[in-house]
Each structure stands twice: as structure tokens, then as C-alpha cells.
Amino acid sequence: MINTIHAIPDAGGPVGTNTSCGTVDVDQAVDNVLDARGNGDPTQVLLDELSRCCTPEEAKAILDELQRREPDRWTDFVNATELGRLEGSGYPASGLTALADAIAAKHAEGSLDQDELFSLFGFGIAGFGPQQERGAQMLFGASNSQAMQDFEAAMATMAMDILAGADRHRASHGTDVQITGWANNVIAGLGVDALSRQALFDAYASPDRDAAERQHIRELLADKDSVGYDTHSPDALAGLIVALAESGGRGTDLAVEMANWAGDNQEYFVENDIFSQRTSDSRTEALSRLLISHSDAIFDDLTDGYDNPGQYAADDARRLGFLLGVTAFNPDNLFGEAVASKLDDYTRDQADIVAVDPQSAEAQSALGRLEILSPALLIAQSLPFLGNLESNEARVNGILRIIDTVVTIGSLVPTGKFADFLFDLYGTVEGLTDAQIEAGLEQYLTGLMSGSPEEIEAGLQELADMVDAGIQAEYGDNPVVAGAMSRRLEDTLYDMLLAIANNDVSDYLETHHDG
């Protein structure tokens, strides 16, 4: 008996399917797919056949028959790898939608075992990477049906559970690499749209998942080498961060947790040398969206180092400085201005609190936050300018760029040995132009970098004091705020200038990884 399904005319179906309904010959459709294995493209043929279906039931019937005939091999051409290969090839979108809904329906009825689920999303030593991630994204993004949403929730939970329990070393280098690669494909695929990311958030935020498991998940998703990271492909970690950004109030605490972790693990959010290359990839943009959506909570947490004995204020400044450096002060970041706007609003709010009653408890807390914001802004604005610092010339240029992010160099009032140097150079320190002061400082620093460690330290401390005097002059109309902005900046600026002189900026930016 011919295996057929009689479709009901105008019965509807997935968006974009063929509305010319009739009788679907399931056996012939499967024959066509299997015949293409030797002299064609069975995945493309399958999508073509599914595009002719008028109802999800017809599409599922084709998939059921395919599974019945080839129980051990049908996923050889129904998987994320093969779908990713078809990206941009002109495949029928309606066929992909039908395939997605048929897979979701089969999962709902329990006719997909674990091995088949693994095969669907690229299980295997070579089965994870950009192509598989794109294929998973194509499949999850093809349908928003309730069955697909349920399937996405199940896959998200399965992937998160795998990562939470995986051995960290073996997941990157040994026997667990296949299974964690599969989980990465699934999570990267679920970053495709808001509904899919909702499943991602729910699985990550499960009350059964503790902080240690969440950190384990983040670390496994973050390692670019172990997950086959590609700048132009879906990125699992970025998708998770965006899911937190879109979570509203439910995800605020987890967003704060993610921001702190990102600030402590800068290597996962940069390309090559973090001090010489400005980039804006999916992770940069995801962090930006996180900061925009949960700005007050994140800024509150990363500026409470003086109110919270469990946190170290200098580490808060470094974390926040890095986050702002790769987002708000990254000229290549599409969301940079939006992050900067949130930061301006927050800083203005703290200054307004101080202005109402400088002696109040609220004002003292706000002053503490400003004391952390000040060095954080210095770090943020400086990051893009710190490149290879092996030569004295590079160190001098780095120091000049850092100072220029804080004050106008030409407006500095020369003091101490720098004033003596200018006098020897120009015959006076009075009435010098901005250009003369800038040129003089460059020459002064060039000589200083060849001095003894003690001479370098003394010269940089003197320079930091001059910058602090410039800040006081700039904020002179609000001395309380000026004091808060400069108290921490003076020490932080000196530490950063010394780190540049010693070519040790990476160590300076490291934090103590406190709570």
C-alpha cells in the first residue's frame, strides 16, 4: 500500500509553505532523499520535499518514514553541520520551517533518543564550530511554534546541564570535548532570536543551578580556542549574555554576576593584544546590551567598594574600567554611545545626591562611588591606547595618551623638575604655549625613561600631582565632587603611569577576583 497522507485543502501550515495542497506521497519523497545520497545533496532534497508539505503532520510523516528506513543513518543528512553548509545556497525556507517543526514534534512524542539528539547538533570530534553553530541557529530560528519553543527549552536545559557537570580540562583538551562541543552548538544556536534566548535564560537561571555551576558554564563557553570561535559566526557566550540583557528584573542579579565575571576575565572579551586593537564583535556588543539594560544595578555593584567590606575598591575600578573601555569608549562598538549615556546619567545622579546635602549618609555613599568611577573612567579611556610598550618611545607615547584622556596637556601648570626642564629648554616657564608644554613634556619623559627606577618613580609622581591640580581646577565650582574625583585618581594615575614605564600594564589590570 502506498504510504500517503491526504491533506485538507487550505489547512494552513508553517509560514511560507506551499499552499497548493494535495496528496503527499511520503514514500516517494523519502525515495528521492535517499537516492540523492550517491549523486546529489540529500539534505537539500529533503528540504525541497518538505517545502511541498501543507501541514506539520505531512512533514513529520516524511521524517518518520526516513527514520524508519534508516534508523542509524538518517541524521547523517539531518543535522546542524549539513544545514550550516546550505547557508546562503537558496534552500527553501519553508522546507526548513517544516523540518524544524517536525523535529520538535518527534521530540515531544519521545521518538528521538539521546544519540539522535546528539547527532542533530553536531556531536563528534569535528562536529562543533562555526558551521555547526550556524546550522543550529538556522534550525532554531526557522519556527516559533509552541512545539519548537518546548524543544528549545529542553535542548537548553540539556546543554546547560552538560556544561555544568563537565570536567574543565577534559572539556577543552580531551575526552569531554565532543559532548561540550555539542552543548556549545546548541547554546550558540539558541542565540538566534528573543524567544530562543528566553529558553537559554530559563535554563541558565534555573533555581537548581548554583553560582559555581554558572561560572563553570561561562568558562566553558568563553574559551575561544576550545569552542571553535569565529568572529563572524554565532557565539554561545554572547547569546547567553544577550539573554541576560533581555531578562528584565528576573535577571538583574545574574546580569551583575556576569558583569563582575567579565571584568575579572578580560581575555575572553578581546582579540589578540587587548591594548592595541579596538574590536567590536558579538561579545563586545552583548556586554554593551547587558550594561544598557541593567546599568544602575551593575554600576551600583561595581562602585560600592567603600560601602561593601567584601569588595576591594581598586578591583571594582579595574573591572568597571575594563567593561567601559571595551564598550562605552570603543569607537567601533555600535552600542558605545548608549553605554556612555547610561554612565553619564549615573555619574550625574551621584553628583546630584552630593549637592543636596554633602554631609548626609547618602552623599557619603555617593562620594565613595565617584571615587571609584574616577579611576574606572581613566582606565576605560586609556585601554585603546596602550600597545606594545617595549621601547622607551612607546612608553612615552603611552604616558602622553593617558594624561591626555584626563586633562589637556597644554593646560598643565609645570612644577618641580619638569618646570626646571622647561626653563632650561625655553629660558622661561611663563607664557608658554600649549604646544611648547606638550613638546617639552615629551622630551622630559624621553629623558626620564632612561633614568634610574627611583628617578622614574619620582618624576611620574610629580606628573600625577600636576594632573591632579588640573582636575581640581576643572571641578573647582564643586570642591566636594572635585575631591572625590581626584582622591582615587591621583594614586590610580600614578600606578598606571608606572605600569606603562615598567611595560607591565597587564599585571596592573589584573584583579584579586574577590567576591
Coordinates of C-alpha atoms in Angstrom, one line a residue:
M1 CA 0.0 0.0 0.0
I2 CA 1.4 3.4 -0.9
N3 CA 2.2 5.5 2.2
T4 CA 0.4 8.7 1.6
I5 CA -1.3 11.5 3.6
H6 CA -4.4 13.2 2.2
A7 CA -4.0 16.9 3.1
I8 CA -7.0 19.1 3.8
P9 CA -7.2 21.9 1.2
D10 CA -6.3 25.3 2.7
A11 CA -5.4 23.7 6.0
G12 CA -2.6 26.2 6.5
G13 CA 0.8 25.3 7.9
P14 CA 4.1 27.0 8.6
V15 CA 4.6 30.4 7.2
G16 CA 6.0 30.3 3.7
T17 CA 4.9 26.7 2.9
N18 CA 3.4 25.7 -0.4
T19 CA -0.3 26.4 -0.2
S20 CA -1.1 24.2 -3.2
C21 CA -2.2 21.2 -1.2
G22 CA -3.0 17.8 -2.4
T23 CA -1.8 14.3 -1.6
V24 CA 1.7 14.0 -0.3
D25 CA 3.5 10.8 -1.4
V26 CA 5.6 10.1 1.7
D27 CA 7.3 7.0 0.2
Q28 CA 8.3 8.9 -3.0
A29 CA 9.6 11.8 -1.0
V30 CA 11.8 9.6 1.1
D31 CA 12.9 7.7 -2.0
N32 CA 14.0 11.0 -3.5
V33 CA 16.0 11.9 -0.4
L34 CA 17.8 8.5 -0.2
D35 CA 18.5 8.4 -3.9
A36 CA 20.4 11.7 -3.6
R37 CA 22.9 10.2 -1.3
G38 CA 25.1 8.9 -4.1
N39 CA 24.6 11.5 -6.7
G40 CA 23.2 14.6 -5.2
D41 CA 22.6 16.5 -1.9
P42 CA 20.1 14.6 0.3
T43 CA 19.7 17.5 2.8
Q44 CA 18.8 19.9 0.0
V45 CA 16.4 17.3 -1.5
L46 CA 14.8 16.8 1.9
L47 CA 14.1 20.5 2.4
D48 CA 12.7 20.6 -1.2
E49 CA 10.3 17.7 -0.4
L50 CA 9.3 19.3 3.0
S51 CA 8.6 22.6 1.3
R52 CA 5.8 20.9 -0.6
C53 CA 4.0 19.9 2.6
C54 CA 0.9 21.7 3.6
T55 CA 0.8 20.7 7.2
P56 CA 3.2 19.9 10.0
E57 CA 1.8 16.4 10.1
E58 CA 2.9 15.8 6.5
A59 CA 6.4 16.9 7.2
K60 CA 6.6 14.7 10.3
A61 CA 5.4 11.8 8.3
I62 CA 8.3 12.2 5.9
L63 CA 10.7 12.4 8.8
D64 CA 9.1 9.4 10.5
E65 CA 9.5 7.3 7.3
L66 CA 13.1 8.4 6.9
Q67 CA 13.9 7.4 10.4
R68 CA 12.1 4.1 10.0
R69 CA 14.1 3.2 6.8
E70 CA 17.5 4.5 8.0
P71 CA 17.3 4.2 11.8
D72 CA 21.1 4.5 12.3
R73 CA 21.9 6.9 9.4
W74 CA 19.0 9.4 8.9
T75 CA 20.7 12.0 11.0
D76 CA 23.7 11.9 8.6
F77 CA 22.0 14.4 6.5
V78 CA 19.6 15.9 9.1
N79 CA 22.0 17.8 11.3
A80 CA 23.4 21.2 12.1
T81 CA 26.6 20.5 10.0
E82 CA 24.6 19.9 6.8
L83 CA 22.2 22.8 7.5
G84 CA 25.1 25.1 8.1
R85 CA 26.6 24.0 4.8
L86 CA 23.5 25.1 3.0
E87 CA 23.5 28.6 4.4
G88 CA 23.2 31.1 1.5
S89 CA 22.6 28.4 -1.0
G90 CA 19.0 29.3 -1.8
Y91 CA 17.4 26.4 0.1
P92 CA 13.6 26.7 0.6
A93 CA 12.9 28.5 3.9
S94 CA 9.5 26.8 4.1
G95 CA 11.2 23.4 4.0
L96 CA 13.5 24.4 6.9
T97 CA 10.5 25.5 8.9
A98 CA 8.7 22.2 8.2
L99 CA 11.8 20.3 9.3
A100 CA 12.1 22.3 12.5
D101 CA 8.5 21.7 13.5
A102 CA 8.8 18.0 12.5
I103 CA 11.8 17.5 14.7
A104 CA 10.1 19.4 17.6
A105 CA 7.0 17.2 17.2
K106 CA 9.1 14.0 17.2
H107 CA 10.9 15.1 20.4
A108 CA 7.6 15.9 22.0
E109 CA 6.3 12.4 21.4
G110 CA 9.6 10.9 22.6
S111 CA 10.7 9.4 19.3
L112 CA 14.1 10.9 19.3
D113 CA 16.7 9.2 21.6
Q114 CA 19.7 10.8 23.1
D115 CA 22.1 9.6 20.3
E116 CA 19.8 11.1 17.7
L117 CA 19.6 14.4 19.6
F118 CA 23.4 14.5 19.8
S119 CA 23.7 13.8 16.1
L120 CA 21.3 16.5 15.2
F121 CA 23.5 19.2 16.6
G122 CA 26.9 18.0 15.5
F123 CA 28.2 15.5 18.1
G124 CA 31.7 14.3 17.2
I125 CA 35.3 15.4 17.5
A126 CA 35.0 17.5 14.4
G127 CA 31.3 18.3 14.9
F128 CA 31.4 21.7 16.5
G129 CA 32.5 25.1 15.3
P130 CA 31.2 28.0 13.1
Q131 CA 29.3 25.8 10.6
Q132 CA 27.5 23.7 13.2
E133 CA 26.7 26.8 15.2
R134 CA 25.1 28.5 12.1
G135 CA 23.2 25.3 11.3
A136 CA 21.8 25.1 14.8
Q137 CA 20.8 28.8 14.6
M138 CA 19.1 28.2 11.3
L139 CA 17.1 25.3 12.8
F140 CA 16.0 27.1 16.0
G141 CA 15.2 30.3 14.1
A142 CA 13.1 28.5 11.5
S143 CA 10.0 28.3 13.7
N144 CA 8.4 29.9 16.7
S145 CA 5.7 27.3 17.1
Q146 CA 4.9 26.2 20.7
A147 CA 6.4 22.8 19.9
M148 CA 9.6 24.4 18.8
Q149 CA 9.6 26.6 22.0
D150 CA 9.2 23.5 24.1
F151 CA 12.0 21.8 22.1
E152 CA 14.3 24.8 22.6
A153 CA 13.7 24.7 26.4
A154 CA 14.5 21.0 26.5
M155 CA 17.7 21.5 24.5
A156 CA 18.8 24.5 26.5
T157 CA 18.4 22.6 29.8
M158 CA 20.2 19.6 28.4
A159 CA 23.1 21.7 27.1
M160 CA 23.4 23.7 30.4
D161 CA 23.4 20.5 32.4
I162 CA 26.2 19.0 30.3
L163 CA 28.4 22.1 30.7
A164 CA 27.7 22.4 34.4
G165 CA 28.9 18.9 35.0
A166 CA 31.8 18.8 32.5
D167 CA 35.4 18.4 33.6
R168 CA 37.1 21.8 32.8
H169 CA 40.3 20.3 31.5
R170 CA 38.9 17.4 29.6
A171 CA 36.2 19.6 28.1
S172 CA 38.8 21.7 26.3
H173 CA 41.5 19.1 25.6
G174 CA 40.3 15.6 26.0
T175 CA 37.5 13.1 26.2
D176 CA 34.7 15.6 27.0
V177 CA 35.4 17.8 24.1
Q178 CA 32.8 16.2 21.9
I179 CA 29.9 16.5 24.3
T180 CA 30.8 20.1 25.4
G181 CA 31.1 21.0 21.7
W182 CA 27.6 19.7 21.2
A183 CA 26.4 21.9 24.1
N184 CA 28.2 24.9 22.6
N185 CA 26.5 24.4 19.2
V186 CA 23.0 24.2 20.9
I187 CA 23.6 27.4 23.0
A188 CA 25.1 29.3 20.1
G189 CA 22.1 28.3 18.0
L190 CA 19.6 29.4 20.7
G191 CA 21.0 32.9 20.5
V192 CA 19.2 33.4 17.2
D193 CA 16.1 35.3 18.5
A194 CA 14.4 36.6 21.6
L195 CA 12.1 33.5 22.1
S196 CA 15.1 31.2 21.7
R197 CA 17.1 33.3 24.1
Q198 CA 14.3 33.1 26.6
A199 CA 14.8 29.3 26.7
L200 CA 18.5 30.0 27.2
F201 CA 17.9 32.3 30.1
D202 CA 15.5 29.9 31.8
A203 CA 17.9 27.0 31.7
Y204 CA 20.8 29.2 32.9
A205 CA 18.8 30.8 35.7
S206 CA 17.2 27.6 36.9
P207 CA 16.9 27.6 40.8
D208 CA 18.6 24.2 40.7
R209 CA 21.8 25.7 39.2
D210 CA 24.2 27.3 41.7
A211 CA 26.8 30.0 41.3
A212 CA 29.6 27.6 40.8
E213 CA 27.8 25.8 38.0
R214 CA 27.0 29.1 36.3
Q215 CA 30.7 30.1 36.4
H216 CA 31.6 26.7 35.0
I217 CA 29.2 27.2 32.2
R218 CA 30.6 30.7 31.4
E219 CA 34.2 29.5 31.4
L220 CA 33.5 26.6 29.0
L221 CA 31.6 28.8 26.6
A222 CA 34.2 31.6 26.8
D223 CA 37.3 29.7 25.7
K224 CA 37.6 30.7 22.1
D225 CA 40.1 28.0 21.3
S226 CA 38.0 25.1 22.6
V227 CA 34.7 26.2 21.1
G228 CA 35.9 26.9 17.6
Y229 CA 35.2 30.6 17.9
D230 CA 34.9 32.7 14.8
T231 CA 34.3 36.4 14.7
H232 CA 31.6 36.2 12.0
S233 CA 29.7 33.2 13.5
P234 CA 27.1 32.8 16.3
D235 CA 28.8 32.9 19.7
A236 CA 27.4 30.9 22.5
L237 CA 28.7 33.2 25.3
A238 CA 27.4 36.3 23.5
G239 CA 24.0 34.7 23.1
L240 CA 23.9 33.9 26.8
I241 CA 24.8 37.5 27.8
V242 CA 22.2 38.9 25.5
A243 CA 19.6 36.6 27.1
L244 CA 20.5 38.1 30.4
A245 CA 20.3 41.6 29.0
E246 CA 16.7 40.8 27.8
S247 CA 15.6 39.1 31.0
G248 CA 14.2 42.2 32.7
G249 CA 14.0 42.3 36.5
R250 CA 14.2 38.5 36.8
G251 CA 17.8 38.5 35.5
T252 CA 19.2 41.6 37.3
D253 CA 21.3 39.6 39.9
L254 CA 22.6 37.3 37.2
A255 CA 23.5 40.3 35.0
V256 CA 25.5 41.8 37.8
E257 CA 27.2 38.4 38.3
M258 CA 28.1 38.2 34.6
A259 CA 29.5 41.8 34.6
N260 CA 31.8 41.1 37.5
W261 CA 33.0 37.9 35.9
A262 CA 33.6 39.6 32.6
G263 CA 35.6 42.3 34.4
D264 CA 37.8 39.6 36.0
N265 CA 38.2 37.6 32.8
Q266 CA 39.2 40.2 30.2
E267 CA 41.0 37.7 27.9
Y268 CA 37.6 36.3 26.9
F269 CA 36.4 39.6 25.5
V270 CA 39.3 40.9 23.4
E271 CA 41.1 39.9 20.3
N272 CA 44.9 39.5 20.2
D273 CA 46.6 42.3 22.2
I274 CA 43.9 44.0 24.2
F275 CA 45.9 47.2 24.5
S276 CA 46.5 47.8 20.8
Q277 CA 43.4 46.6 18.9
R278 CA 39.9 48.0 19.0
T279 CA 37.3 45.5 18.1
S280 CA 33.6 45.2 18.2
D281 CA 32.4 41.6 17.9
S282 CA 29.4 39.8 19.2
R283 CA 30.7 39.6 22.7
T284 CA 31.5 43.3 22.9
E285 CA 28.0 44.1 21.7
A286 CA 26.5 41.6 24.1
L287 CA 28.3 43.2 27.1
S288 CA 27.1 46.6 25.9
R289 CA 23.5 45.4 25.9
L290 CA 24.0 44.0 29.3
L291 CA 25.3 47.3 30.7
I292 CA 22.5 49.2 29.0
S293 CA 19.7 47.0 30.2
H294 CA 20.9 46.6 33.8
S295 CA 23.1 49.8 34.1
D296 CA 22.0 51.0 37.6
A297 CA 22.4 47.6 39.2
I298 CA 25.8 46.9 37.6
F299 CA 27.1 50.4 38.3
D300 CA 25.9 50.2 41.9
D301 CA 27.6 46.9 42.4
L302 CA 30.9 48.0 40.8
T303 CA 31.1 51.2 42.7
D304 CA 30.3 50.1 46.3
G305 CA 33.8 49.0 47.2
Y306 CA 33.9 51.5 50.1
D307 CA 30.5 50.5 51.5
N308 CA 30.9 46.8 51.0
P309 CA 33.7 45.2 53.1
G310 CA 33.5 42.1 50.9
Q311 CA 34.8 44.0 47.9
Y312 CA 38.1 45.8 47.1
A313 CA 37.6 49.3 45.7
A314 CA 40.6 49.2 43.4
D315 CA 39.4 46.0 41.9
D316 CA 35.9 47.4 41.3
A317 CA 37.6 50.3 39.4
R318 CA 39.6 47.9 37.3
R319 CA 36.6 45.7 36.5
L320 CA 34.4 48.7 35.6
G321 CA 37.2 50.4 33.7
F322 CA 37.7 47.4 31.5
L323 CA 34.0 47.0 30.8
L324 CA 33.6 50.6 29.9
G325 CA 36.8 50.5 27.9
V326 CA 35.6 47.8 25.5
T327 CA 32.0 49.2 25.3
A328 CA 31.5 52.9 26.0
F329 CA 34.9 54.1 24.9
N330 CA 35.3 51.6 22.0
P331 CA 34.8 53.7 18.8
D332 CA 34.0 50.6 16.8
N333 CA 31.2 49.5 19.1
L334 CA 27.7 50.1 17.7
F335 CA 26.3 50.4 21.3
G336 CA 29.1 52.6 22.6
E337 CA 27.2 55.8 22.8
A338 CA 24.2 54.2 24.5
V339 CA 26.5 52.8 27.2
A340 CA 28.2 56.1 27.6
S341 CA 24.8 57.8 28.0
K342 CA 23.9 55.4 30.8
L343 CA 27.2 56.1 32.5
D344 CA 26.7 59.9 32.2
D345 CA 23.3 59.6 33.8
Y346 CA 24.6 57.5 36.6
T347 CA 27.5 59.8 37.3
R348 CA 25.3 62.9 37.2
D349 CA 22.8 61.2 39.7
Q350 CA 25.7 60.6 42.2
A351 CA 26.8 64.3 41.9
D352 CA 23.3 65.5 42.4
I353 CA 23.0 63.4 45.6
V354 CA 26.1 65.1 46.9
A355 CA 24.9 68.5 46.0
V356 CA 21.7 68.2 48.1
D357 CA 23.5 67.6 51.4
P358 CA 27.2 66.9 51.2
Q359 CA 27.2 65.7 54.9
S360 CA 24.4 63.2 54.6
A361 CA 24.9 59.4 54.7
E362 CA 23.6 59.2 51.1
A363 CA 26.1 61.8 50.0
Q364 CA 29.0 60.0 51.6
S365 CA 28.0 56.8 49.8
A366 CA 27.7 58.7 46.5
L367 CA 31.1 60.3 47.1
G368 CA 32.5 56.8 47.5
R369 CA 31.0 55.8 44.2
L370 CA 32.5 58.8 42.5
E371 CA 35.9 57.9 43.9
I372 CA 35.7 54.6 42.1
L373 CA 34.1 56.0 38.9
S374 CA 37.0 58.4 38.5
P375 CA 39.8 55.8 38.1
A376 CA 37.5 53.5 36.3
L377 CA 37.0 56.2 33.7
L378 CA 40.7 56.7 33.4
I379 CA 41.2 53.0 32.8
A380 CA 38.3 52.9 30.3
Q381 CA 39.6 55.8 28.2
S382 CA 43.2 54.6 28.3
L383 CA 42.7 51.0 27.2
P384 CA 42.6 51.6 23.4
F385 CA 45.9 53.5 23.5
L386 CA 48.2 51.0 25.3
G387 CA 50.0 49.0 22.7
N388 CA 53.4 47.4 22.6
L389 CA 55.4 49.2 25.3
E390 CA 58.8 47.6 24.9
S391 CA 60.6 50.7 23.6
N392 CA 61.1 53.9 25.5
E393 CA 59.4 55.8 22.7
A394 CA 56.3 53.6 23.0
R395 CA 56.2 54.1 26.8
V396 CA 56.5 57.9 26.4
N397 CA 53.6 57.9 23.8
G398 CA 51.5 55.7 26.1
I399 CA 52.0 58.1 29.1
L400 CA 51.2 61.1 27.0
R401 CA 48.0 59.5 25.7
I402 CA 46.9 58.5 29.2
I403 CA 47.4 62.0 30.6
D404 CA 45.6 63.5 27.6
T405 CA 42.5 61.4 28.5
V406 CA 42.4 63.2 31.8
V407 CA 43.4 66.8 31.2
T408 CA 44.6 68.9 28.3
I409 CA 48.4 68.5 28.5
G410 CA 49.0 72.1 27.4
S411 CA 47.0 73.3 30.4
L412 CA 49.2 71.7 33.0
V413 CA 51.0 74.1 35.3
P414 CA 54.6 73.0 35.4
T415 CA 56.2 72.3 38.8
G416 CA 59.3 70.7 40.2
K417 CA 61.8 69.1 37.9
F418 CA 59.5 69.4 34.9
A419 CA 59.4 73.2 35.4
D420 CA 63.2 73.2 35.7
F421 CA 63.5 71.2 32.5
L422 CA 61.2 73.7 30.6
F423 CA 63.2 76.6 31.9
D424 CA 66.4 75.1 30.6
L425 CA 64.7 74.3 27.3
Y426 CA 62.9 77.7 26.7
G427 CA 64.5 80.1 29.1
T428 CA 61.2 80.6 30.9
V429 CA 58.2 78.8 32.2
E430 CA 55.9 81.8 31.9
G431 CA 53.6 82.3 28.9
L432 CA 54.4 79.1 27.2
T433 CA 52.0 77.9 24.6
D434 CA 50.2 74.6 24.8
A435 CA 52.3 73.2 22.0
Q436 CA 55.5 74.2 23.8
I437 CA 54.4 72.5 27.0
E438 CA 53.4 69.3 25.1
A439 CA 56.7 69.2 23.2
G440 CA 58.6 69.9 26.4
L441 CA 56.8 67.1 28.3
E442 CA 57.6 64.6 25.5
Q443 CA 61.3 65.5 25.7
Y444 CA 61.2 65.4 29.5
L445 CA 59.7 62.0 29.6
T446 CA 62.1 60.6 27.0
G447 CA 65.0 61.5 29.3
L448 CA 63.1 60.3 32.4
M449 CA 62.6 56.8 30.9
S450 CA 66.4 56.4 30.7
G451 CA 66.8 57.3 34.4
S452 CA 67.0 55.0 37.4
P453 CA 63.9 53.4 38.8
E454 CA 63.9 55.9 41.7
E455 CA 64.1 58.8 39.3
I456 CA 61.3 57.4 37.1
E457 CA 59.0 56.9 40.1
A458 CA 59.7 60.4 41.5
G459 CA 59.1 62.0 38.1
L460 CA 55.9 60.2 37.5
Q461 CA 54.6 61.0 40.9
E462 CA 55.3 64.7 40.3
L463 CA 53.5 64.4 36.9
A464 CA 50.5 62.8 38.6
D465 CA 50.4 65.6 41.1
M466 CA 50.3 68.2 38.3
V467 CA 47.4 66.3 36.7
D468 CA 45.5 66.3 40.0
A469 CA 45.9 70.0 40.2
G470 CA 44.4 70.3 36.8
I471 CA 41.4 68.2 37.9
Q472 CA 40.9 70.5 40.9
A473 CA 40.9 73.5 38.7
E474 CA 38.3 71.9 36.3
Y475 CA 35.9 70.9 39.1
G476 CA 36.6 74.0 41.2
D477 CA 33.0 75.0 41.3
N478 CA 32.1 71.8 43.2
P479 CA 35.0 71.2 45.6
V480 CA 33.4 68.2 47.2
V481 CA 32.9 66.3 44.0
A482 CA 36.4 67.5 42.8
G483 CA 37.9 65.9 45.9
A484 CA 36.1 62.7 45.3
M485 CA 37.1 62.6 41.6
S486 CA 40.8 63.2 42.4
R487 CA 41.5 61.4 45.6
R488 CA 41.4 58.0 43.9
L489 CA 42.5 59.2 40.5
E490 CA 45.9 60.6 41.7
D491 CA 47.0 57.2 43.1
T492 CA 45.5 55.3 40.2
L493 CA 47.1 57.5 37.6
Y494 CA 50.5 57.1 39.2
D495 CA 50.1 53.4 39.3
M496 CA 49.1 53.2 35.7
L497 CA 51.9 55.5 34.5
L498 CA 54.4 53.4 36.5
A499 CA 52.9 50.2 34.9
I500 CA 53.5 51.8 31.5
A501 CA 57.1 52.7 32.3
N502 CA 57.7 49.1 33.5
N503 CA 55.8 47.6 30.5
D504 CA 53.6 45.8 33.0
V505 CA 50.1 47.0 32.1
S506 CA 48.6 43.5 32.0
D507 CA 49.6 42.9 35.6
Y508 CA 48.2 46.3 36.7
L509 CA 44.8 45.4 35.2
E510 CA 44.6 42.0 37.0
T511 CA 42.2 41.9 39.9
H512 CA 42.2 40.0 43.1
H513 CA 39.0 38.2 42.0
D514 CA 37.2 39.0 45.2
G515 CA 33.5 38.4 45.7

